[in-house]
Short mmCIF file of C-alpha atoms and ligand atoms in Angstrom, two decimals:
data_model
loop_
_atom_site.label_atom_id
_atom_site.label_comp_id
_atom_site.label_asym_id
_atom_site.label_seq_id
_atom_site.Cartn_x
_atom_site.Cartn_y
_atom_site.Cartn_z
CA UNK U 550 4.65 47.18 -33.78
CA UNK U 551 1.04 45.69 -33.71
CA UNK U 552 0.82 42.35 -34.44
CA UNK U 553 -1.70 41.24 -36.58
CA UNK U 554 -3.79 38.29 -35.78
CA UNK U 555 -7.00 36.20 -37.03
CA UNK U 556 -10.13 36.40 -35.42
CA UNK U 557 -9.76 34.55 -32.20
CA UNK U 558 -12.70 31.51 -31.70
CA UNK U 559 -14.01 32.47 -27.83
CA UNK U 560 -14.38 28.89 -27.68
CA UNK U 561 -10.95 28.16 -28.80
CA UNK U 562 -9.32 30.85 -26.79
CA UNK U 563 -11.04 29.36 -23.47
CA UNK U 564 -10.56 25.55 -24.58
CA UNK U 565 -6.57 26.60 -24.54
CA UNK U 566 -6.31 28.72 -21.34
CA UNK U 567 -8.10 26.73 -19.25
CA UNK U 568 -7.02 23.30 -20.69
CA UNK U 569 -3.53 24.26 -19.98
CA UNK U 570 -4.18 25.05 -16.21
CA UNK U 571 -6.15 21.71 -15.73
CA UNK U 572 -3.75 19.55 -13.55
CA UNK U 573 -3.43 17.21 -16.32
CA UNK U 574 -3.20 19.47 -19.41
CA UNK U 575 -6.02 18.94 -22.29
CA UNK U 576 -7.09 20.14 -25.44
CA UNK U 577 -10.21 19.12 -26.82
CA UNK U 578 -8.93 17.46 -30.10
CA UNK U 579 -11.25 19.10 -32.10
CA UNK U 580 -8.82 21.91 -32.47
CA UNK U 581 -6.15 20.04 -34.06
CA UNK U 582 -8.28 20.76 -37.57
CA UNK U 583 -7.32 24.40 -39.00
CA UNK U 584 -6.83 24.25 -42.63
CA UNK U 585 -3.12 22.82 -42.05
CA UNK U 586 -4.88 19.79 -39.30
CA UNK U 587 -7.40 19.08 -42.49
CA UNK U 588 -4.61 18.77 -44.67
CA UNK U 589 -2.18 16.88 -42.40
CA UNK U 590 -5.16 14.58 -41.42
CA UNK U 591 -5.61 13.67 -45.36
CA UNK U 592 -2.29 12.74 -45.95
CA UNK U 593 -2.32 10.80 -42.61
CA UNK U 594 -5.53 8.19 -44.20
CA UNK U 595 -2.80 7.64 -46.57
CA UNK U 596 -0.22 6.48 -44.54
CA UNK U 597 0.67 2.77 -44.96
CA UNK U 598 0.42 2.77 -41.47
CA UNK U 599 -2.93 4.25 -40.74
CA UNK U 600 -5.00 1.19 -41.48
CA UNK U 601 -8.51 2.80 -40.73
CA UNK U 602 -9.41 4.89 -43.47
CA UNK U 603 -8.17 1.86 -46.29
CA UNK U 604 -9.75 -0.99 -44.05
CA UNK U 605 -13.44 0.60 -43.68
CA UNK U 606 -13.21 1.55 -47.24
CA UNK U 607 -12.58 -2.09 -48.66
CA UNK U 608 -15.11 -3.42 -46.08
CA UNK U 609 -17.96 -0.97 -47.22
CA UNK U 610 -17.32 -2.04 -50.73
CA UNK U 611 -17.20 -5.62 -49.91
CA UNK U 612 -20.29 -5.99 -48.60
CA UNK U 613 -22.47 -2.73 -49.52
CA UNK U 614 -25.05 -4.98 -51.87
CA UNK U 615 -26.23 -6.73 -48.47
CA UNK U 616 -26.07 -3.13 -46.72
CA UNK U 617 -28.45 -1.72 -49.01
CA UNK U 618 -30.46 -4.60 -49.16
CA UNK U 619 -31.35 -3.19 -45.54
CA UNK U 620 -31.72 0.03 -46.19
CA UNK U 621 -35.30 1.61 -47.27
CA UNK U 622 -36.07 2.17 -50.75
CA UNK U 623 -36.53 5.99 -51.16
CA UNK U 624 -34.66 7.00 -48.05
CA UNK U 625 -32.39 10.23 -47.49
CA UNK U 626 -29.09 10.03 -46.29
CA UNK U 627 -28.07 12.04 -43.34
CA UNK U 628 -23.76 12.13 -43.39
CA UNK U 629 -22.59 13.53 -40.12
CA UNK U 630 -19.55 15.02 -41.27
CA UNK U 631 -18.79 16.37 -44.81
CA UNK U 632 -18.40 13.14 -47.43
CA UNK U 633 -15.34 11.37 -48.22
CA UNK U 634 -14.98 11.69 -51.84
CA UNK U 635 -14.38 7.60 -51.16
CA UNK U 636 -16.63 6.09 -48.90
CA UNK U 637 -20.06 8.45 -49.59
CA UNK U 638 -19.91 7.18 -53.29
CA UNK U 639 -19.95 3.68 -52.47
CA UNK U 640 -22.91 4.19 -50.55
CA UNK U 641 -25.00 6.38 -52.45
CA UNK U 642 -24.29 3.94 -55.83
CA UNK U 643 -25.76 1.30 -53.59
CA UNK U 644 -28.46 2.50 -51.44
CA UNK U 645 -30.00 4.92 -54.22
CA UNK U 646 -31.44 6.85 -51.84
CA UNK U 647 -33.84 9.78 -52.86
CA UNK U 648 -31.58 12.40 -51.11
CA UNK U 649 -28.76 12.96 -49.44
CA UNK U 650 -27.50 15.56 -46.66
CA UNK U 651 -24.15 16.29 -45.65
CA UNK U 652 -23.81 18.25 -41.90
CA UNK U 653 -20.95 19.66 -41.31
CA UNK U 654 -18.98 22.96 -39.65
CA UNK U 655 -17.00 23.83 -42.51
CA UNK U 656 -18.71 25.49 -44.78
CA UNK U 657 -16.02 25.60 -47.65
CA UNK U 658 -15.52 21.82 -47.37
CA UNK U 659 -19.39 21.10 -46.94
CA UNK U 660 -19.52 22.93 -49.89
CA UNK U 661 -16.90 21.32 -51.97
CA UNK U 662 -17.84 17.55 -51.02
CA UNK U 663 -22.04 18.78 -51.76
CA UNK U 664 -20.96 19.92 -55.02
CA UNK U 665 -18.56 16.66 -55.82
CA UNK U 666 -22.00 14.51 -54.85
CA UNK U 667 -24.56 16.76 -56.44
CA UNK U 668 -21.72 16.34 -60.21
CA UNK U 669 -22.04 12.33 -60.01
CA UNK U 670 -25.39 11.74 -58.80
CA UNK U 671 -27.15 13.72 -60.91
CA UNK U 672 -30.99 12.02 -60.04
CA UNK U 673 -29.96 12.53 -55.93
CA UNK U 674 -31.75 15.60 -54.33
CA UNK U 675 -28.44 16.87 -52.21
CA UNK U 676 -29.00 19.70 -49.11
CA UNK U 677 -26.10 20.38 -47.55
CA UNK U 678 -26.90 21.87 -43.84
CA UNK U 679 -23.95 23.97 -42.85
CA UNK U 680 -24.32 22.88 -38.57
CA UNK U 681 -21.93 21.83 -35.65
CA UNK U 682 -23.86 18.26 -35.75
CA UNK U 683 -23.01 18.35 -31.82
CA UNK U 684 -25.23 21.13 -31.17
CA UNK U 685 -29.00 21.61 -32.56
CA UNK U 686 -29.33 20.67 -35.91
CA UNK U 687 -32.27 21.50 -38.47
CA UNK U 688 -32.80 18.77 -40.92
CA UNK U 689 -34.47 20.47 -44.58
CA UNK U 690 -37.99 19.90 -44.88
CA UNK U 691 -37.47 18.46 -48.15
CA UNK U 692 -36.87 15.32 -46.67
CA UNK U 693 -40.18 15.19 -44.41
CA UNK U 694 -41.56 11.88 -44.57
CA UNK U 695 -38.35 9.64 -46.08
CA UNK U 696 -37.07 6.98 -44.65
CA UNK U 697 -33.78 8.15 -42.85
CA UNK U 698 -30.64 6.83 -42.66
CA UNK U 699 -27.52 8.12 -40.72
CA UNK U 700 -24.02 7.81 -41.80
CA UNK U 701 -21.14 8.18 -39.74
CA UNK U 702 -17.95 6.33 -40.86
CA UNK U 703 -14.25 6.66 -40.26
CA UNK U 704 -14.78 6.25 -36.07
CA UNK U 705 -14.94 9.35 -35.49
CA UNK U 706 -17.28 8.34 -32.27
CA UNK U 707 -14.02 6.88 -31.05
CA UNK U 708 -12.60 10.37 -30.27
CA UNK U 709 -15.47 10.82 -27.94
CA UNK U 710 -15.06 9.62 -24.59
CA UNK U 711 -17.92 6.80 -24.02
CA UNK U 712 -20.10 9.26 -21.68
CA UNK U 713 -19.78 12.29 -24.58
CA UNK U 714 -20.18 8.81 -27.08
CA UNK U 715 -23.23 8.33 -25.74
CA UNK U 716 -25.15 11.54 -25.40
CA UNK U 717 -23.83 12.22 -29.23
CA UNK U 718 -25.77 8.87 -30.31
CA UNK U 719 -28.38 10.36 -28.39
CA UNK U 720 -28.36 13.58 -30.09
CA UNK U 721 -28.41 11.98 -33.98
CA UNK U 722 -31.62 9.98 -32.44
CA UNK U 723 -33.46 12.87 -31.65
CA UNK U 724 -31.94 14.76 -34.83
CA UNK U 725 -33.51 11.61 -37.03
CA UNK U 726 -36.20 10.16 -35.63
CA UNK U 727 -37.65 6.69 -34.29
CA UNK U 728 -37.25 4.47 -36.78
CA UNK U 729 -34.31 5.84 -38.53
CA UNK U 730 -31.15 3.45 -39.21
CA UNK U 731 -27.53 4.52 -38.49
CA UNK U 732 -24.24 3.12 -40.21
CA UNK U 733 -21.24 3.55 -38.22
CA UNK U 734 -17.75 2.34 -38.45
CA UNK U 735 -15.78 1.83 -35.61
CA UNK U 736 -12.27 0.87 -35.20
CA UNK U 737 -11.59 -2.23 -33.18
CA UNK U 738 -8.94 -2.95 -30.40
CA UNK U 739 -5.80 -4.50 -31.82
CA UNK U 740 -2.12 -5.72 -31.04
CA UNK U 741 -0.10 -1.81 -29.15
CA UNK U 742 2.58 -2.11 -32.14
CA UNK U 743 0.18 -1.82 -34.50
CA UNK U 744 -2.08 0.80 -32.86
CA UNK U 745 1.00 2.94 -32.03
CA UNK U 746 2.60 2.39 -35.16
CA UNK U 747 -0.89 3.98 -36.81
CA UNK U 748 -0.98 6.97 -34.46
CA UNK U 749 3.06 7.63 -34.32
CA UNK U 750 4.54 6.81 -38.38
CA UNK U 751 7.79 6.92 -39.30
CA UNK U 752 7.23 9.44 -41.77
CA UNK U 753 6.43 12.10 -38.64
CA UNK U 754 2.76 13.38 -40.66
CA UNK U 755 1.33 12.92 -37.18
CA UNK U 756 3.39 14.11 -35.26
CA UNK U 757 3.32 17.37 -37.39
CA UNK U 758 -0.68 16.76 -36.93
CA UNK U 759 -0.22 17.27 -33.16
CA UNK U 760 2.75 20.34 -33.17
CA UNK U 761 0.54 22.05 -35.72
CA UNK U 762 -1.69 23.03 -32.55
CA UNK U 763 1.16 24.58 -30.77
CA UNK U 764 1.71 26.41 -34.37
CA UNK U 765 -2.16 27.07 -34.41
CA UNK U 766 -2.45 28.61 -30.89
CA UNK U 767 1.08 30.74 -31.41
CA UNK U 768 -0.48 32.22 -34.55
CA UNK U 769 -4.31 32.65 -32.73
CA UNK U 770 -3.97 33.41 -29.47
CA UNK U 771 -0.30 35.78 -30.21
CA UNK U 772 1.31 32.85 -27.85
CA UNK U 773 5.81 31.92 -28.01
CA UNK U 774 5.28 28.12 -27.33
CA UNK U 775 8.94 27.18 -28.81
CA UNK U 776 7.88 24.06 -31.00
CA UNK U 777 11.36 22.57 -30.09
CA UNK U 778 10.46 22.28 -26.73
CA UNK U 779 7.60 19.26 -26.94
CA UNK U 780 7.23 16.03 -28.98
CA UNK U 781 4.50 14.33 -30.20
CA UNK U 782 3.79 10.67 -28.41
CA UNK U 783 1.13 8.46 -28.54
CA UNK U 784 0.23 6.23 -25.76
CA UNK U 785 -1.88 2.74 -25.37
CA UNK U 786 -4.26 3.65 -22.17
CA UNK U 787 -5.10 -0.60 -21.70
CA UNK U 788 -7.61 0.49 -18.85
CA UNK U 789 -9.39 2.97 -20.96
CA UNK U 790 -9.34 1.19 -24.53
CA UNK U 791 -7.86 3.75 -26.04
CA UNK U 792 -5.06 5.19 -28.13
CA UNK U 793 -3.97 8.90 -26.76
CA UNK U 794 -1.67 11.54 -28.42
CA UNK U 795 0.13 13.44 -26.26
CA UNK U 796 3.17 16.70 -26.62
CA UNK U 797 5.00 16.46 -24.13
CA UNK U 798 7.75 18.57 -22.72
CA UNK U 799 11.25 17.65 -23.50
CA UNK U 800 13.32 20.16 -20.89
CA UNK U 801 12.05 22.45 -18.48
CA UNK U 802 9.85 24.85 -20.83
CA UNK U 803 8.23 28.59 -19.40
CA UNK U 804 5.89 30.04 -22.86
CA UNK U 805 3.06 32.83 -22.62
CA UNK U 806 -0.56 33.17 -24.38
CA UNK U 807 -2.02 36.66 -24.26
CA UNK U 808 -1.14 37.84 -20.39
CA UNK U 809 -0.67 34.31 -18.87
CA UNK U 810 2.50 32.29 -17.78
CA UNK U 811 2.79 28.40 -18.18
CA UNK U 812 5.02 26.52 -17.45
CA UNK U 813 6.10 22.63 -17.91
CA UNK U 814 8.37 20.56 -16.45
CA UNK U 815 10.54 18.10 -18.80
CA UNK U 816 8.39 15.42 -19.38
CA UNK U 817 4.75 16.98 -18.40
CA UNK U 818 2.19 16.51 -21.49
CA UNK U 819 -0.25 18.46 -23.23
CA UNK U 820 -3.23 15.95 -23.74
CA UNK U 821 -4.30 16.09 -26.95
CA UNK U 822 -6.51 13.56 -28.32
CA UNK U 823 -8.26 10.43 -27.40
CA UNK U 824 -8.85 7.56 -30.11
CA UNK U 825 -11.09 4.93 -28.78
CA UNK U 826 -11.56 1.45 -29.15
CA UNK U 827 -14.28 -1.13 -29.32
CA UNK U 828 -14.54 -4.90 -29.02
CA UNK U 829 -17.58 -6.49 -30.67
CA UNK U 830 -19.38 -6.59 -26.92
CA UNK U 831 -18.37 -2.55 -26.06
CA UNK U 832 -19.23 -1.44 -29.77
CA UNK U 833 -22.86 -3.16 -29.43
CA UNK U 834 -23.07 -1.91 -25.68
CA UNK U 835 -22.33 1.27 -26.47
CA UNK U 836 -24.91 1.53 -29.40
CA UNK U 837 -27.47 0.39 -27.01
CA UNK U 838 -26.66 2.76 -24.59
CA UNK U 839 -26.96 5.67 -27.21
CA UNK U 840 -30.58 4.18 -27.75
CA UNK U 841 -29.66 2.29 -31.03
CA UNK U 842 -30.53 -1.61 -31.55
CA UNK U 843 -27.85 -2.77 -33.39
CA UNK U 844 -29.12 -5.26 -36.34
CA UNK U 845 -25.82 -6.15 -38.63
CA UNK U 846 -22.70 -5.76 -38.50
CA UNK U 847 -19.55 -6.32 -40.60
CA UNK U 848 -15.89 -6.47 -39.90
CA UNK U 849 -13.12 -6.68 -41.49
CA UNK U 850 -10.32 -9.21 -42.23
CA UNK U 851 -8.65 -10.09 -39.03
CA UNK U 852 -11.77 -7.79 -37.20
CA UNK U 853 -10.05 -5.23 -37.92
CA UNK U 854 -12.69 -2.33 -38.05
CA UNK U 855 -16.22 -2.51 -37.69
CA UNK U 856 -19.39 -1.41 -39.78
CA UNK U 857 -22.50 -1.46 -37.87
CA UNK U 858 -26.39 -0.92 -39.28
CA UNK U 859 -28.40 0.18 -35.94
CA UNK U 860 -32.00 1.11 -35.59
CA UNK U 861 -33.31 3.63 -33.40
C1 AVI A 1229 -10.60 11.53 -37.10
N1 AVI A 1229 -10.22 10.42 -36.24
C2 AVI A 1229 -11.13 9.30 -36.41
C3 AVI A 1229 -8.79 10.04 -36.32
C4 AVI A 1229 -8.50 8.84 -35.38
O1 AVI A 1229 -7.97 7.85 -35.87
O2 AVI A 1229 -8.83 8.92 -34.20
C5 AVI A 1229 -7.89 11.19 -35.97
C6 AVI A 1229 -6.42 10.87 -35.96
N2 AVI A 1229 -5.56 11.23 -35.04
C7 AVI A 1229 -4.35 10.81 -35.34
N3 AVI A 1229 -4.43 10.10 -36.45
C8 AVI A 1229 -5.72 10.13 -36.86
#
């Protein structure tokens, strides 16, 4: 019987076969988001645990009337990433910038946040610009001439690695300008139990997070990975800063994708993800490095997560 399957992503397909031949196994996290990773990651920025997505929130709000005292009057607002239907308020109310343009891949949830945006802020010009903000992006012409200001909260530059970090700081330079401002939130390097805690919860959301690729790539790519077979771990790497999640292989495990053979010995890992993070000096470094002067910054209680207003 045929099996029906969805349209396989080239880039997906290759990121899969060839990450599981590496001699370390990887997968570029960025696959861990189907519509099932979107959804898992939500309920995961509600964990008790995950302190990010609360911590940046309550520190944007606590201080966003001296934020937008430094931000131009009449700017636009360029989000890399499709809003939070939290954090993007807050900002807008405050700033009252002249327009505002979401970037992201996913056109349904680009869509959805735009529309949310466009509903409360009915004075605010919003564009929505449907791009992979990693690659070549187009910014509308109706903003020619404002005042720009990048937004790119929830440290999502911490699942870069710092040379990848770099050129992507680069890249929303050249995408807004000399001149232009970016706000970024990074999360800061804390006490293991607490970092693993966040990245491993009792509850199991993400570990399902990390399984749900084995789920995504046996449903793509037609591939009898038995789930049973790996766990979901996440690791402090002290030398690299950063928090990793792993699956790795609880018994001797043989699965196929399409026509090739892997196989994993108990205890081997699939790499998954890499969550960096920054000290005060290596946030600030790594801003500079990315061709941003940083000029304020914010943290929260215990410096917990960062907020920093750069300038390009
Ligand atoms: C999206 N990103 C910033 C999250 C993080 O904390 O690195 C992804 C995540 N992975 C596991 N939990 C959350």
């Amino acid at each position: 019987m045929l099996k029906t399957l969805e349209i396989v992503d080239p880039a997906f397909r290759a990121d899969v076969l060839n990450g599981l031949a590496e001699p370390i196994p990887a997968i570029p996290a960025r696959w861990l988001y189907d519509r099932r990773g979107s959804e898992l990651f939500d309920e995961i920025t509600r964990l008790p645990e995950y302190y990010p997505t609360r911590t940046e929130t309550a520190l944007l709000e606590d201080r966003i009337d001296e934020l937008a005292r430094l931000v131009p009057a009449d700017s636009a607002v360029i989000e890399f990433g499709a809003g939070s239907a939290t954090k993007t308020p807050i900002l807008l109310r405050a700033a009252k910038p002249k327009a505002y343009v979401p970037i992201d891949i996913s056109g349904d949830y680009l869509r959805e946040s735009a529309a949310r945006v466009d509903a409360e802020f009915p004075g605010l010009a919003v564009h929505p610009v449907e791009a992979d903000f990693t690659n070549h992006v187009d910014l509308p012409a109706a903003i020619d001439g404002m005042p720009r200001l990048g937004f790119f909260p929830g440290s999502t530059i911490g699942n870069f690695v710092p040379q990848s970090a770099t050129d992507l700081l680069r890249h929303f330079r050249s995408i807004l300008g000399t001149g232009a401002r970016l706000l970024i939130g990074m999360d800061r390097v804390k006490p293991v139990d607490r970092l693993i805690a966040a990245y491993d919860d009792p509850k199991g959301v993400t570990a399902e997070f990390n399984l749900n690729l084995l789920r995504r790539i046996n449903r793509e790519l037609g591939g009898d990975i038995p789930l049973d077979a790996f766990r979901h771990q996440a690791r402090w790497n002290d030398m690299m800063g950063r928090i990793e999640m792993h699956l790795v292989a609880t018994r001797d495990v043989e699965f196929q994708i399409e026509d090739r053979r892997f196989s994993f010995a108990k205890g081997r890992s699939i790499h998954t993800e890499n969550s960096h993070k920054y000290g005060p000096r290596g946030a600030r470094l790594l801003l500079l490095a990315g061709g941003w002067t940083p000029l304020a910054e914010w943290t929260a209680p215990d410096e917990d997560f960062a907020l920093i207003l750069a300038e390009a």
